[in-house]
Each structure stands twice: as structure tokens, then as C-alpha cells.
Amino acid sequence: MTPLKLNYFTDAGHGWVSVKLNKLQALGIADQVSAYSYMRGASAYLEEDCDLSLLYRACDAIGQTIELTTKHTNNRSPIRSYATYQISDKLAQRVTL
């Protein structure tokens, strides 16, 4: 299986991994992501200390590896201004990968 390639955004104090909402849905974890993560458009920005491990566990369960590309800023990340992660009941339903 080809690695899931994702961007890992960091600033001086924290980090988030960008993943498409439909990927979270396909993995069956869209409804398990905490409010410490953010969302914008069709992407979620998973908080590194809690929600990222949720993604790793879900991918590991299906044999999917993750490859991260780090993108760091010394400034305040704009991700901090994105909407708090909230998911609709419809998106929370699992779909076939």
C-alpha cells in the first residue's frame, strides 16, 4: 500500500497534520477527533498531541503507513485561526476505502 503523504505544520508552540475530511470518514474516525483540532474547507488539521495518534492507530489497523512533510514557521501559524473541529453526523458515517 502506498504511504499516505500528509503535511505536518508547526509553529514555535504546536503542530498539526492536514488530512482530508473524507479520509477521516473513510477510516471511521471523523467523529472521534477532538475540539483541539481545526478544520478549513475539506481538510482537518489534527492536533499533534492527541488526534494525530488517533490517525496513526486507524491507519496502522489497515496496514496504511503515513509519510509526513514538515512545514515550519517561526511566526504564529494561521491554523490557530481556523474553525474548531466539528463534524456533522453525515460525515461521521464510515464509508468504504
PDB file of C-alpha atoms in Angstrom:
ATOM      1  CA  MET A   1       0.000   0.000   0.000  1.00  0.00           C
ATOM      2  CA  THR A   2       1.311   3.451  -0.916  1.00  0.00           C
ATOM      3  CA  PRO A   3       2.101   5.682   2.080  1.00  0.00           C
ATOM      4  CA  LEU A   4      -0.428   8.370   2.960  1.00  0.00           C
ATOM      5  CA  LYS A   5       1.508  11.599   2.335  1.00  0.00           C
ATOM      6  CA  LEU A   6       0.490  14.456   4.624  1.00  0.00           C
ATOM      7  CA  ASN A   7       1.791  17.890   5.617  1.00  0.00           C
ATOM      8  CA  TYR A   8       2.823  18.481   9.227  1.00  0.00           C
ATOM      9  CA  PHE A   9       2.541  22.199  10.014  1.00  0.00           C
ATOM     10  CA  THR A  10       4.387  23.532  13.056  1.00  0.00           C
ATOM     11  CA  ASP A  11       4.964  26.872  14.715  1.00  0.00           C
ATOM     12  CA  ALA A  12       7.027  27.683  17.785  1.00  0.00           C
ATOM     13  CA  GLY A  13       4.472  26.137  20.121  1.00  0.00           C
ATOM     14  CA  HIS A  14       2.466  23.439  18.392  1.00  0.00           C
ATOM     15  CA  GLY A  15       1.827  21.299  15.342  1.00  0.00           C
ATOM     16  CA  TRP A  16      -0.997  19.931  13.193  1.00  0.00           C
ATOM     17  CA  VAL A  17      -1.247  17.391  10.400  1.00  0.00           C
ATOM     18  CA  SER A  18      -3.506  18.263   7.481  1.00  0.00           C
ATOM     19  CA  VAL A  19      -5.772  15.427   6.333  1.00  0.00           C
ATOM     20  CA  LYS A  20      -8.836  15.449   4.097  1.00  0.00           C
ATOM     21  CA  LEU A  21     -12.142  15.086   5.927  1.00  0.00           C
ATOM     22  CA  ASN A  22     -13.197  12.282   3.595  1.00  0.00           C
ATOM     23  CA  LYS A  23     -10.093  10.301   4.641  1.00  0.00           C
ATOM     24  CA  LEU A  24     -11.105  10.614   8.290  1.00  0.00           C
ATOM     25  CA  GLN A  25     -14.571   9.472   7.296  1.00  0.00           C
ATOM     26  CA  ALA A  26     -13.226   6.500   5.340  1.00  0.00           C
ATOM     27  CA  LEU A  27     -11.117   5.466   8.340  1.00  0.00           C
ATOM     28  CA  GLY A  28     -14.169   5.688  10.608  1.00  0.00           C
ATOM     29  CA  ILE A  29     -12.602   8.248  12.940  1.00  0.00           C
ATOM     30  CA  ALA A  30     -14.223  11.513  11.818  1.00  0.00           C
ATOM     31  CA  ASP A  31     -16.426  11.519  14.922  1.00  0.00           C
ATOM     32  CA  GLN A  32     -13.505  10.826  17.296  1.00  0.00           C
ATOM     33  CA  VAL A  33     -11.359  13.891  16.577  1.00  0.00           C
ATOM     34  CA  SER A  34     -11.257  16.368  19.460  1.00  0.00           C
ATOM     35  CA  ALA A  35     -12.040  20.065  19.545  1.00  0.00           C
ATOM     36  CA  TYR A  36      -8.280  20.681  19.927  1.00  0.00           C
ATOM     37  CA  SER A  37      -8.017  20.169  16.171  1.00  0.00           C
ATOM     38  CA  TYR A  38      -9.119  22.580  13.477  1.00  0.00           C
ATOM     39  CA  MET A  39     -10.822  22.472  10.104  1.00  0.00           C
ATOM     40  CA  ARG A  40     -10.958  24.582   6.988  1.00  0.00           C
ATOM     41  CA  GLY A  41     -12.661  23.692   3.746  1.00  0.00           C
ATOM     42  CA  ALA A  42     -12.348  19.968   3.054  1.00  0.00           C
ATOM     43  CA  SER A  43      -9.408  19.496   5.447  1.00  0.00           C
ATOM     44  CA  ALA A  44      -8.919  18.814   9.122  1.00  0.00           C
ATOM     45  CA  TYR A  45      -5.776  19.890  10.948  1.00  0.00           C
ATOM     46  CA  LEU A  46      -5.189  17.221  13.563  1.00  0.00           C
ATOM     47  CA  GLU A  47      -3.595  18.359  16.795  1.00  0.00           C
ATOM     48  CA  GLU A  48      -0.242  16.615  17.265  1.00  0.00           C
ATOM     49  CA  ASP A  49      -0.520  15.539  20.904  1.00  0.00           C
ATOM     50  CA  CYS A  50      -3.809  13.640  20.788  1.00  0.00           C
ATOM     51  CA  ASP A  51      -5.603  13.451  17.474  1.00  0.00           C
ATOM     52  CA  LEU A  52      -2.572  12.580  15.367  1.00  0.00           C
ATOM     53  CA  SER A  53      -2.162   9.336  17.324  1.00  0.00           C
ATOM     54  CA  LEU A  54      -5.797   8.535  16.501  1.00  0.00           C
ATOM     55  CA  LEU A  55      -4.944   8.804  12.805  1.00  0.00           C
ATOM     56  CA  TYR A  56      -1.829   6.639  13.215  1.00  0.00           C
ATOM     57  CA  ARG A  57      -3.795   3.907  15.016  1.00  0.00           C
ATOM     58  CA  ALA A  58      -6.537   3.889  12.368  1.00  0.00           C
ATOM     59  CA  CYS A  59      -4.041   3.710   9.513  1.00  0.00           C
ATOM     60  CA  ASP A  60      -1.981   1.052  11.270  1.00  0.00           C
ATOM     61  CA  ALA A  61      -5.097  -1.096  11.655  1.00  0.00           C
ATOM     62  CA  ILE A  62      -5.461  -1.298   7.860  1.00  0.00           C
ATOM     63  CA  GLY A  63      -1.748  -1.501   7.042  1.00  0.00           C
ATOM     64  CA  GLN A  64      -1.519   2.107   5.823  1.00  0.00           C
ATOM     65  CA  THR A  65       1.718   3.937   6.584  1.00  0.00           C
ATOM     66  CA  ILE A  66       1.966   7.717   6.930  1.00  0.00           C
ATOM     67  CA  GLU A  67       4.682   9.925   5.471  1.00  0.00           C
ATOM     68  CA  LEU A  68       4.878  13.454   6.897  1.00  0.00           C
ATOM     69  CA  THR A  69       6.443  16.517   5.302  1.00  0.00           C
ATOM     70  CA  THR A  70       7.195  19.172   7.922  1.00  0.00           C
ATOM     71  CA  LYS A  71       6.392  22.795   7.159  1.00  0.00           C
ATOM     72  CA  HIS A  72       7.581  25.072   9.978  1.00  0.00           C
ATOM     73  CA  THR A  73       7.053  28.758  10.649  1.00  0.00           C
ATOM     74  CA  ASN A  74       8.631  30.830  13.400  1.00  0.00           C
ATOM     75  CA  ASN A  75       5.517  33.012  13.336  1.00  0.00           C
ATOM     76  CA  ARG A  76       2.082  32.204  14.713  1.00  0.00           C
ATOM     77  CA  SER A  77       0.532  29.575  12.451  1.00  0.00           C
ATOM     78  CA  PRO A  78      -2.629  30.678  10.634  1.00  0.00           C
ATOM     79  CA  ILE A  79      -4.092  27.270  11.551  1.00  0.00           C
ATOM     80  CA  ARG A  80      -4.711  28.686  15.035  1.00  0.00           C
ATOM     81  CA  SER A  81      -7.337  30.953  13.433  1.00  0.00           C
ATOM     82  CA  TYR A  82      -9.221  28.173  11.627  1.00  0.00           C
ATOM     83  CA  ALA A  83     -12.562  26.864  12.842  1.00  0.00           C
ATOM     84  CA  THR A  84     -12.559  24.414  15.725  1.00  0.00           C
ATOM     85  CA  TYR A  85     -13.066  20.865  14.501  1.00  0.00           C
ATOM     86  CA  GLN A  86     -16.741  19.894  14.424  1.00  0.00           C
ATOM     87  CA  ILE A  87     -18.158  17.162  12.311  1.00  0.00           C
ATOM     88  CA  SER A  88     -21.668  16.608  11.035  1.00  0.00           C
ATOM     89  CA  ASP A  89     -23.467  13.320  11.663  1.00  0.00           C
ATOM     90  CA  LYS A  90     -23.487  12.637   7.930  1.00  0.00           C
ATOM     91  CA  LEU A  91     -19.708  12.945   7.572  1.00  0.00           C
ATOM     92  CA  ALA A  92     -19.125  10.880  10.702  1.00  0.00           C
ATOM     93  CA  GLN A  93     -20.607   7.816   8.994  1.00  0.00           C
ATOM     94  CA  ARG A  94     -17.993   5.369   7.727  1.00  0.00           C
ATOM     95  CA  VAL A  95     -17.572   4.838   4.003  1.00  0.00           C
ATOM     96  CA  THR A  96     -15.659   2.194   2.078  1.00  0.00           C
ATOM     97  CA  LEU A  97     -11.986   2.994   1.414  1.00  0.00           C
TER      98      LEU A  97
END
